[in-house]
Short mmCIF file of C-alpha atoms in Angstrom, two decimals:
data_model
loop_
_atom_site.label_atom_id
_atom_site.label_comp_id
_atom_site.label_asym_id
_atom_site.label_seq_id
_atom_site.Cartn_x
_atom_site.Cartn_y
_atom_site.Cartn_z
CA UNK A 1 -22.60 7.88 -46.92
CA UNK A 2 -24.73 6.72 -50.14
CA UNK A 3 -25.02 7.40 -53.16
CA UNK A 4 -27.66 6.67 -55.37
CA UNK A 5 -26.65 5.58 -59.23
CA UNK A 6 -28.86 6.95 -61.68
CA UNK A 7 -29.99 3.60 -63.03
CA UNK A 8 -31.54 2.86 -59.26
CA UNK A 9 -28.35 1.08 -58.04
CA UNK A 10 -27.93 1.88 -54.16
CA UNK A 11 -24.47 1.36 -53.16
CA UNK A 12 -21.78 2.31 -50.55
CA UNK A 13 -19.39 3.90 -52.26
CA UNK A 14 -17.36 5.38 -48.99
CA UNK A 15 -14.62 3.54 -46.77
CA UNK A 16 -14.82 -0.09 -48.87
CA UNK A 17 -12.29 -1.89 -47.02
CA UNK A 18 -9.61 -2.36 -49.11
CA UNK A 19 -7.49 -4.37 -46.65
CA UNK A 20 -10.44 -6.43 -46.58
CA UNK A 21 -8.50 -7.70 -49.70
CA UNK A 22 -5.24 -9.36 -47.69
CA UNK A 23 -6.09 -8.17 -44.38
CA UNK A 24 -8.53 -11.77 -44.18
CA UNK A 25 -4.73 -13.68 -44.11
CA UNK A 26 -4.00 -11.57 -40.80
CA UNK A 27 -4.06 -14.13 -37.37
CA UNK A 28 -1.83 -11.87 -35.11
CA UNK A 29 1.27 -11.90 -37.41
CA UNK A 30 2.58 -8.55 -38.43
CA UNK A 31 4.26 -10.45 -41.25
CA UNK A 32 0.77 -10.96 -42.82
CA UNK A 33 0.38 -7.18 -44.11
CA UNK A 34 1.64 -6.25 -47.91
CA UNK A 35 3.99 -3.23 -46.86
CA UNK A 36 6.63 -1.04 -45.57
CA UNK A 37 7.22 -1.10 -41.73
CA UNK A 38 7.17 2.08 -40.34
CA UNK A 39 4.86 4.97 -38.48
CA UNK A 40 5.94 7.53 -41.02
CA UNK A 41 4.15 5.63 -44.14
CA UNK A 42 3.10 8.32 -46.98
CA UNK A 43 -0.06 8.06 -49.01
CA UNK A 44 0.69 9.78 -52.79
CA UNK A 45 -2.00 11.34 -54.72
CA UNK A 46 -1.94 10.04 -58.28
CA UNK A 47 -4.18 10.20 -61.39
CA UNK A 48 -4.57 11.73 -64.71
CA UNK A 49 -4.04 15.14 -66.05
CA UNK A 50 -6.59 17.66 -65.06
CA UNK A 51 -8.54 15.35 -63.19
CA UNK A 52 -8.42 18.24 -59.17
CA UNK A 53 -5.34 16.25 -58.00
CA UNK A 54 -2.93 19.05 -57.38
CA UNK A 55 -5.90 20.77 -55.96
CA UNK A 56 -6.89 18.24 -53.97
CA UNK A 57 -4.00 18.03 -52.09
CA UNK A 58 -4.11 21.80 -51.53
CA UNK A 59 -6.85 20.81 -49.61
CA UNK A 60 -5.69 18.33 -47.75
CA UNK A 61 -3.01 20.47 -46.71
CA UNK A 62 -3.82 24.11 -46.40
CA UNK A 63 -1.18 24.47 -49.06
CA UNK A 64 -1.28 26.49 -52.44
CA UNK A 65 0.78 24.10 -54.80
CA UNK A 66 0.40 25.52 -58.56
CA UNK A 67 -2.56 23.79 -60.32
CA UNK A 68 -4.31 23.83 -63.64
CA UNK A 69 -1.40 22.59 -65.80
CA UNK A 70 -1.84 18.73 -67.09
CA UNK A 71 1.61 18.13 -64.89
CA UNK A 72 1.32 20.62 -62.37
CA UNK A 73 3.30 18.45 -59.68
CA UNK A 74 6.47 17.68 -61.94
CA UNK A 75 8.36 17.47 -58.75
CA UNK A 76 6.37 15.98 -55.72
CA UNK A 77 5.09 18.02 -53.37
CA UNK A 78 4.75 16.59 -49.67
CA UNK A 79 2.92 17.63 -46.32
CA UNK A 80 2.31 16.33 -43.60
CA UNK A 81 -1.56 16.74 -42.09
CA UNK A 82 -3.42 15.97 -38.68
CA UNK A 83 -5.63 13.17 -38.34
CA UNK A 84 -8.82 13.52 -37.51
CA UNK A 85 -10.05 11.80 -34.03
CA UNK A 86 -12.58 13.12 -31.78
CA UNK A 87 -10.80 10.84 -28.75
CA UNK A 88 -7.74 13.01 -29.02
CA UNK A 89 -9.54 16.46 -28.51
CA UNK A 90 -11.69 14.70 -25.74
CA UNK A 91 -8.30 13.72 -24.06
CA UNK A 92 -6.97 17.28 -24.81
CA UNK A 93 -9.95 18.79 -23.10
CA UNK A 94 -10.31 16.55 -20.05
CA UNK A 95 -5.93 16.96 -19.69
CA UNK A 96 -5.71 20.76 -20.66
CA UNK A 97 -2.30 20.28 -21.38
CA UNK A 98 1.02 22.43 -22.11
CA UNK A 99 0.63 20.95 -25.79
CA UNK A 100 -1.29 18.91 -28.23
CA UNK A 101 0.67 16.57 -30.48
CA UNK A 102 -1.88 14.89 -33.45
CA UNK A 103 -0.94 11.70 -35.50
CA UNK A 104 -0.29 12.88 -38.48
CA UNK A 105 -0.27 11.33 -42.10
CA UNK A 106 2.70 12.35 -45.05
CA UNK A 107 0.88 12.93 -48.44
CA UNK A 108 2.69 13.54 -51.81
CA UNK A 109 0.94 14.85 -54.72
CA UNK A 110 2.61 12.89 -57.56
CA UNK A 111 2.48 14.45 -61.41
CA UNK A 112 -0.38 13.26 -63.64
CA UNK A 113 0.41 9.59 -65.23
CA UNK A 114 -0.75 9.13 -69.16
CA UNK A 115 -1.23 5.91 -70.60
CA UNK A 116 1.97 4.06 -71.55
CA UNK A 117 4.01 5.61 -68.56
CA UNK A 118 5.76 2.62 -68.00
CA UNK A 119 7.54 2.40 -71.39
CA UNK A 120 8.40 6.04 -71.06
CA UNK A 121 5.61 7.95 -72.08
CA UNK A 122 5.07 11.67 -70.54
CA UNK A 123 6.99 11.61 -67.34
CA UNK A 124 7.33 7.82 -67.59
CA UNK A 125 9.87 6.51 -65.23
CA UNK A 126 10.72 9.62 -63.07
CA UNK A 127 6.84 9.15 -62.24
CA UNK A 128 6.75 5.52 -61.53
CA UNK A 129 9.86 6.38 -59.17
CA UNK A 130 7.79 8.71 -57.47
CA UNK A 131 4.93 5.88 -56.80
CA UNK A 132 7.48 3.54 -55.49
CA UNK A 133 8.58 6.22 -52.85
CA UNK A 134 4.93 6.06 -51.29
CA UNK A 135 3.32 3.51 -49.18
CA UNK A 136 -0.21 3.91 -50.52
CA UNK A 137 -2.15 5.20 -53.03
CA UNK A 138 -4.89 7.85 -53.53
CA UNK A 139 -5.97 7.74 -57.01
CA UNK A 140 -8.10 10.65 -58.18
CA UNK A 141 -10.47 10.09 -60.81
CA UNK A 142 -12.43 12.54 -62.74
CA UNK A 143 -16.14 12.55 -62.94
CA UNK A 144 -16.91 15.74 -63.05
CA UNK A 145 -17.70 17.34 -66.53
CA UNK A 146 -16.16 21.23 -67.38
CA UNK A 147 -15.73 22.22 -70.73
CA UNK A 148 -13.21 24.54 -69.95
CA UNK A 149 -11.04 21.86 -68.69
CA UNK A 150 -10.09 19.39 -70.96
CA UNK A 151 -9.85 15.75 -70.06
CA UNK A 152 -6.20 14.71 -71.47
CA UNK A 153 -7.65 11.42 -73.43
CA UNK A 154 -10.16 13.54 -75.17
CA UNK A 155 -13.52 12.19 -72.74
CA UNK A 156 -14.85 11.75 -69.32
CA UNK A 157 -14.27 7.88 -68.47
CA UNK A 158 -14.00 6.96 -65.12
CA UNK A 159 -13.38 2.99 -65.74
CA UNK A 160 -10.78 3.76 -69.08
CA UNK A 161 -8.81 6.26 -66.30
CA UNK A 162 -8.55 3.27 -63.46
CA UNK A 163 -7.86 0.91 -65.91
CA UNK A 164 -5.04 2.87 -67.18
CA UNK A 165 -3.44 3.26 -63.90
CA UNK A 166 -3.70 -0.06 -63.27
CA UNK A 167 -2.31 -1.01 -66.18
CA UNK A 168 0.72 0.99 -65.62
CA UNK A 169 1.58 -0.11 -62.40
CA UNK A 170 1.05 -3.83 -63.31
CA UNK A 171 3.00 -3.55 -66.68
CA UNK A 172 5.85 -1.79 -64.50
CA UNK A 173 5.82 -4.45 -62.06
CA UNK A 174 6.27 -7.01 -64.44
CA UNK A 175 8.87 -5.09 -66.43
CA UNK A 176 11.29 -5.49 -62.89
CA UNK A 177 9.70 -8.83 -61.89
CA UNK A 178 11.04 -10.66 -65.24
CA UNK A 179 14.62 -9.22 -64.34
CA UNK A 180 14.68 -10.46 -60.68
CA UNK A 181 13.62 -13.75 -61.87
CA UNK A 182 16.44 -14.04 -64.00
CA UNK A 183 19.10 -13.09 -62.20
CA UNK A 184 17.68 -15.89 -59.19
CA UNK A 185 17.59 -18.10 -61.95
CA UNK A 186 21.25 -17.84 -62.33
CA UNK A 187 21.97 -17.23 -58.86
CA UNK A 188 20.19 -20.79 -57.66
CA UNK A 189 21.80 -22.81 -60.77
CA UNK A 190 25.30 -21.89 -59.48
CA UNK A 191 24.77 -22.23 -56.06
CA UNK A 192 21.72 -23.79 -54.47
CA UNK A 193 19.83 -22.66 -52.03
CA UNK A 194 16.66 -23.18 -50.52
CA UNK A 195 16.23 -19.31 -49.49
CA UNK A 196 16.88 -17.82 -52.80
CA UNK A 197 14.68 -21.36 -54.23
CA UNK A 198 11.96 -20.08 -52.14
CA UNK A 199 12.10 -16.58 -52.69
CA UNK A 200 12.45 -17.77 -56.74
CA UNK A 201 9.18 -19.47 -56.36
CA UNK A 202 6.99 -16.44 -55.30
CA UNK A 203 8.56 -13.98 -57.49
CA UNK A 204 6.95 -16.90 -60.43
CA UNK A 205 3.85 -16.71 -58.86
CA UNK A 206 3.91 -12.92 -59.43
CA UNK A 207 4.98 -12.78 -62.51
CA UNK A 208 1.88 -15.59 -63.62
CA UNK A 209 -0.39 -13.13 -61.53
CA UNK A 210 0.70 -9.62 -63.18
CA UNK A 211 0.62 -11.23 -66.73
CA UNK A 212 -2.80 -12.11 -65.63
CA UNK A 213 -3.15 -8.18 -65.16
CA UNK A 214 -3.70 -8.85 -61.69
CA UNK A 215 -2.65 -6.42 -59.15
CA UNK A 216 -0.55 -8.06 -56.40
CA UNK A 217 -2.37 -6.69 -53.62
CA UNK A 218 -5.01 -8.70 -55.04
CA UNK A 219 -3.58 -12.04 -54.28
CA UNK A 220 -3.55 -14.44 -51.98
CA UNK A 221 -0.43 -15.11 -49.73
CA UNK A 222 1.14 -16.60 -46.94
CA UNK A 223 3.13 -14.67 -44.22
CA UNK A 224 5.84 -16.20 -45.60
CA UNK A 225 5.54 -14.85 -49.06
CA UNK A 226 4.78 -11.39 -47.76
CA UNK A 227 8.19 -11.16 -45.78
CA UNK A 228 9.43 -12.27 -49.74
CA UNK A 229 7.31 -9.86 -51.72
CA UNK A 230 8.03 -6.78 -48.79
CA UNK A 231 11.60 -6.62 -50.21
CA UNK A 232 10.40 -5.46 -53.56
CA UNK A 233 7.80 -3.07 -52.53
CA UNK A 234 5.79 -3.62 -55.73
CA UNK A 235 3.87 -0.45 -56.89
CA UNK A 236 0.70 -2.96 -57.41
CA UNK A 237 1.01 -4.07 -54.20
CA UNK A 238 0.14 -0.57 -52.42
CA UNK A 239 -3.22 -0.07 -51.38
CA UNK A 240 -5.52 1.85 -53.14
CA UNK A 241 -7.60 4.40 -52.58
CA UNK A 242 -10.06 6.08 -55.17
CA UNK A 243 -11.49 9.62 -54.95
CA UNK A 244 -13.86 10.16 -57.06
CA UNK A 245 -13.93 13.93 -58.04
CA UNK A 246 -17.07 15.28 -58.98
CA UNK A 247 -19.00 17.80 -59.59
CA UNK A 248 -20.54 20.12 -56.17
CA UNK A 249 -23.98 19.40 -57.86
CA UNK A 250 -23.68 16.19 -58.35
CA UNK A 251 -21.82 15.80 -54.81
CA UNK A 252 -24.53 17.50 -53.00
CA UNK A 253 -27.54 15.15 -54.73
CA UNK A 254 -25.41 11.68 -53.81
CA UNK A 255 -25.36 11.18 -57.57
CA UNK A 256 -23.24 10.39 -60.87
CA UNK A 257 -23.96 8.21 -63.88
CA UNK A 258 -20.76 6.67 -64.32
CA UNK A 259 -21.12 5.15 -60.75
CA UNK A 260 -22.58 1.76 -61.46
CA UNK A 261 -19.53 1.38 -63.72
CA UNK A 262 -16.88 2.61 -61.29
CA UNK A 263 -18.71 0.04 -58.64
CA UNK A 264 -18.84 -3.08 -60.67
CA UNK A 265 -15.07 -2.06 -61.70
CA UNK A 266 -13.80 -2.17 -58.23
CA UNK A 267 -15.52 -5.40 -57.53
CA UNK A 268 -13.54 -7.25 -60.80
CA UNK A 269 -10.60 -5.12 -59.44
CA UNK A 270 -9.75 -6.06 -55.59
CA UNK A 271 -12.27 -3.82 -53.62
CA UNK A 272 -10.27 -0.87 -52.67
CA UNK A 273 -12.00 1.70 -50.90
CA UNK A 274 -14.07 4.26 -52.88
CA UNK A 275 -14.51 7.87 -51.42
CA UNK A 276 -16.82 10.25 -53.16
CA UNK A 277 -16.30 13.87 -52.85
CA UNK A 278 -16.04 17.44 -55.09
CA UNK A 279 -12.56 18.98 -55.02
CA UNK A 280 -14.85 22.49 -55.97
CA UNK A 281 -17.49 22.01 -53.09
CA UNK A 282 -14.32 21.18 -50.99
CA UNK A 283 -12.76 24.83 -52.14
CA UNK A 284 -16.21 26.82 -51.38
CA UNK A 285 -16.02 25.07 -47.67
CA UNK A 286 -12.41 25.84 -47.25
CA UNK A 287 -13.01 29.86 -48.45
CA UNK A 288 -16.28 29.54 -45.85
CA UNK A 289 -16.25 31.78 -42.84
CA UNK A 290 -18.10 29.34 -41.01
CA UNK A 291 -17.07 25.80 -42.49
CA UNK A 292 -19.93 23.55 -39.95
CA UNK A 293 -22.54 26.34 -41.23
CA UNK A 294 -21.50 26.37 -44.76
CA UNK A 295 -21.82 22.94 -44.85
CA UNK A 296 -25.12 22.25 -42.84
CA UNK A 297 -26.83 24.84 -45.29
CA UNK A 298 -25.42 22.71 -48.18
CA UNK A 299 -26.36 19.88 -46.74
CA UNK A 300 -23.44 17.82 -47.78
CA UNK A 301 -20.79 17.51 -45.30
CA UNK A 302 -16.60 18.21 -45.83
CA UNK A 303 -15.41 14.85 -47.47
CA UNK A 304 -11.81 16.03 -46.19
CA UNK A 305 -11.31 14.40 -42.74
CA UNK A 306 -12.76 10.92 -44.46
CA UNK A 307 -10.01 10.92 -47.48
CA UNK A 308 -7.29 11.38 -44.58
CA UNK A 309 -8.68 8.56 -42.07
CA UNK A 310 -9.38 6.34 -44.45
CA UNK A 311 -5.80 6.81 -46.14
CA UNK A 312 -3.91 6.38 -42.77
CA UNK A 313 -6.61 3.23 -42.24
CA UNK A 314 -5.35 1.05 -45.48
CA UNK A 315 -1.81 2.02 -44.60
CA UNK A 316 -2.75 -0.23 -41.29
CA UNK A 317 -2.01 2.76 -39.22
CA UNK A 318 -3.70 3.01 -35.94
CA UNK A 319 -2.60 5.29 -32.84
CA UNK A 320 -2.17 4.78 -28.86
CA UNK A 321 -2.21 8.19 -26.48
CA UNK A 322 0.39 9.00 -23.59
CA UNK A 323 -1.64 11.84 -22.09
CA UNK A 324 -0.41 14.38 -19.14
CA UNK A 325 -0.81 17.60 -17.86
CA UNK A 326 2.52 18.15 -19.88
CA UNK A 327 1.02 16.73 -23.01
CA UNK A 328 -1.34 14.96 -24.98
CA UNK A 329 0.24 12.86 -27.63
CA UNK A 330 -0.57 10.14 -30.35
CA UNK A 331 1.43 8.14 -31.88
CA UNK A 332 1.26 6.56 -34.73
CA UNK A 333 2.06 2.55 -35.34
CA UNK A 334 1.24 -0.26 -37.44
CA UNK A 335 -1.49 -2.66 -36.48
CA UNK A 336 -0.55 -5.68 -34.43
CA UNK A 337 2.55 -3.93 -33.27
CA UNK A 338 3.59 -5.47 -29.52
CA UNK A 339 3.61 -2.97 -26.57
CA UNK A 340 7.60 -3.48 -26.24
CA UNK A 341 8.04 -2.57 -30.43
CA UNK A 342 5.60 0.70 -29.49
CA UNK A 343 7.67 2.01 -27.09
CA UNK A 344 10.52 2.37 -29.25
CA UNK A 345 8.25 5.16 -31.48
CA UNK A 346 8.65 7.11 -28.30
CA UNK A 347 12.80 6.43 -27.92
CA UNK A 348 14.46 3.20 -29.12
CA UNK A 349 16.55 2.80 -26.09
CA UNK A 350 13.03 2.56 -24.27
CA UNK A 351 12.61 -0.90 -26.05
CA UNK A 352 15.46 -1.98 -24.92
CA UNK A 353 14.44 -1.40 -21.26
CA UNK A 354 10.99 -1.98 -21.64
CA UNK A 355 9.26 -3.69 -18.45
CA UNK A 356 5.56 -3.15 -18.93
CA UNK A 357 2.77 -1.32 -20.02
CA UNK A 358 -0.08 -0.11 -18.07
CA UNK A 359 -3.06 0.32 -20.23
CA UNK A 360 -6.36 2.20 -19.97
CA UNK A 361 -8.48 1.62 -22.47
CA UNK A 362 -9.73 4.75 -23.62
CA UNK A 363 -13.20 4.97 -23.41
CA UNK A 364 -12.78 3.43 -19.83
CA UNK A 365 -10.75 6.42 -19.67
CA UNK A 366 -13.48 8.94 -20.45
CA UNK A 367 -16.36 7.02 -18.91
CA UNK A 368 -14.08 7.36 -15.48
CA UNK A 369 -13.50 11.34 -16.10
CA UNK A 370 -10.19 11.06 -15.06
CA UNK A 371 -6.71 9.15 -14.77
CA UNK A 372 -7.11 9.03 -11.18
CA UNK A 373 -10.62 7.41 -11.49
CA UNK A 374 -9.98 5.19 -13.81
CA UNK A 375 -7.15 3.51 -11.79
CA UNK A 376 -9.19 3.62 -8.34
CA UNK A 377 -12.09 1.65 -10.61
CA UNK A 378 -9.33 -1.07 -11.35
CA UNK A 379 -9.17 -0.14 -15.53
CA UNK A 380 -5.47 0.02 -15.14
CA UNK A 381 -4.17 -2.86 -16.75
CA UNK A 382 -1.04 -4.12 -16.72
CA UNK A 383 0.63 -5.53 -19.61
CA UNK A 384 3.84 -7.28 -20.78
CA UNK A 385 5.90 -6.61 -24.21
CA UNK A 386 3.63 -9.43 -26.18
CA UNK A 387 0.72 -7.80 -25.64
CA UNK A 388 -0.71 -6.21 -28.92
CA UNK A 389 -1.58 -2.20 -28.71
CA UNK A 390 -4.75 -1.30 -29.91
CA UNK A 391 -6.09 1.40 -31.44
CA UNK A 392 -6.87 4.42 -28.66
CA UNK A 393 -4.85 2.77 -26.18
CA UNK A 394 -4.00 5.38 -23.42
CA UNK A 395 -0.41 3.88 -22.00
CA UNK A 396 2.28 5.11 -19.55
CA UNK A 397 5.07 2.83 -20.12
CA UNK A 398 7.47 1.40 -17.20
CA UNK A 399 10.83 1.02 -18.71
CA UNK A 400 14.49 0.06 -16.58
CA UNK A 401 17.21 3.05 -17.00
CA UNK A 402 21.05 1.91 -16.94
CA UNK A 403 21.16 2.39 -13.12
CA UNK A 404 18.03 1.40 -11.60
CA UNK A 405 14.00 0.55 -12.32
CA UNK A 406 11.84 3.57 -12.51
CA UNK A 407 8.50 4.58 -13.88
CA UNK A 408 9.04 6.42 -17.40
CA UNK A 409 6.33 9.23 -17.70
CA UNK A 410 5.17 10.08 -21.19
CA UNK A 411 3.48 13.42 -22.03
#
């Protein structure tokens, strides 16, 4: 939704696509997304002291991690949640099946960073070890004013906090980058070769972006770099996402003056997505008897189900559905990911005797009222290993066992 600044700046703050960033060098190559491979990707919540993150993902998770200490989260906490999708409880309902299986999303919360983390301060290194075991970030950022809890750098500022994190990640980034470079170096002048050249080559061009303080998310490259720069795993190269924590008041009238800041900081800083919501409105709808009610009196919805999709959204994560009276299942891939490489989320040695994929588009699906329909209307499609699985995909997947061809049913 909007918000309204209070110097009469209308902006949307919510879901700014942050892959938007790279995501323009993607043609139908897999190799063209900054990133871990994987279905299991975690999103970490990071920020300052005392800025609702430990709380926050309390209520991401139904969980009741300690909070209210500036480091709260020395050791990482990790859950796994549901994601949200009204197509899987319209498959449940028209299947009725034995069981319901969600995608799901992994989220760590991640002990508050202070400013010169990456030269040891606070929990310095053990936390910038605990970034680089996430895929993505969620970085929480206090708006919200309380006396009673104080802000660890002495004031309420937005920009200073996202700088800082930035900073820290960047600074750490170079720290390694300046390393690797010299050990290729040494590498290439003893023995040459046009692999470890090329690789050599990027790693400069990272090293002139980061002293640039330039995240490298926020770069251009080829698919050839990012097969180069996916061995590292750089913690500026993981997409961010920021929540900004306020205050239920504020949350409920769509309104904060530090948001023209936070806005024109974003669009200096690489566009990441931006998701307002109040980690204390958030607590009063969780403690609701009635959460739909509580929130239609407020008139503010639950920013909950948003800061999950739109986490599992810059992690390129989307989800195809096997569906059966047996069960109703997502499952979780990577965008662009080929029908034959999906079928090995379901068993590996499926890939191996993968024959086809017949493919009902889901809303074709729901439109028809049934499986049965759908195939008598011709929605059925069938489709070989190239073809590229899209989100809401309803497959059944025909795969060859050791000893003969047969149909492989998955609910």
């Amino acid at each position: 939704f909007f918000f309204q600044a209070e110097d009469g700046i209308r902006d949307s703050v919510a879901s700014r696509g942050l892959g938007d960033v790279y995501k323009r060098q993607v043609h139908g190559d897999p190799r063209s997304i900054l990133g871990r491979v994987g279905n299991t990707l975690k999103m970490g919540l990071v920020g300052l002291p005392s800025v609702g993150k430990s709380l926050t993902f309390n209520l991401l998770t139904n969980l009741s991690v300690p909070t209210g200490n500036a480091y709260s989260s020395v050791n990482p906490n990790i859950a796994q949640v549901a994601i949200p999708d009204p197509r899987f409880d319209k498959l449940a309902a028209m299947f009725n099946p034995k069981k319901r299986t969600p995608a799901t999303l992994l989220i760590t919360d991640i002990a508050g960073l202070v400013p010169g983390a990456s030269e040891g301060r606070g929990l310095g290194n053990a936390f910038l070890s605990h970034i680089q075991g996430v895929d993505g970030v969620y970085n929480v950022v206090r708006l919200f004013e309380d006396s009673t809890v104080a802000h660890s750098e002495g004031e309420i500022n937005p920009v200073a906090d996202m700088q800082t994190v930035h900073d820290e990640l960047v600074a750490k980034d170079l720290q390694g980058v300046l390393g690797k470079i010299e050990d290729l170096e040494r590498t290439v002048k003893k023995v040459p070769d046009k692999n470890k050249q090329d690789e050599l080559e990027v790693l400069i061009k990272v090293r002139a972006k980061l002293q640039e303080n330039i995240s490298v998310k926020d770069c251009d490259w080829t698919p050839n770099d990012i097969d180069i720069l996916n061995k590292y795993q750089f913690l500026s190269a993981k997409p961010m996402v920021y929540l900004l924590n306020m205050s239920p008041e504020e949350y409920k009238k769509k309104t904060n003056k530090h948001l023209p800041k936070i806005v024109e900081w974003v669009k200096k800083n690489g566009e990441s997505s931006l998701v307002p919501y109040s980690a204390l409105y958030e607590s009063e709808v969780q403690a609701a008897e009635n959460k739909e009610e509580f929130c239609k009196t407020a008139g503010s919805p639950s920013a909950i189900s948003k800061i999950i999709k739109v986490g599992y959204k810059e992690l390129h994560l989307v989800h195809f559905f096997t569906v059966g009276p047996d069960e109703v299942k997502a499952w979780t891939i990577r965008e662009l990911t080929t029908a034959k490489k999906a079928v090995a989320v379901i068993h590996t040695d499926m890939e191996k005797g993968f024959v086809c994929a017949d493919v009902i588009k889901y809303q074709d699906l729901i439109e028809c009222g049934s499986e049965g329909e759908a195939k008598a209307q011709g929605k059925e499609k069938q489709q070989g290993k190239e073809y590229i699985v899209e989100d809401g995909d309803c497959i059944e997947f025909k795969v060859n066992s050791a000893k003969k061809k047969k149909k492989q049913s998955l609910e």
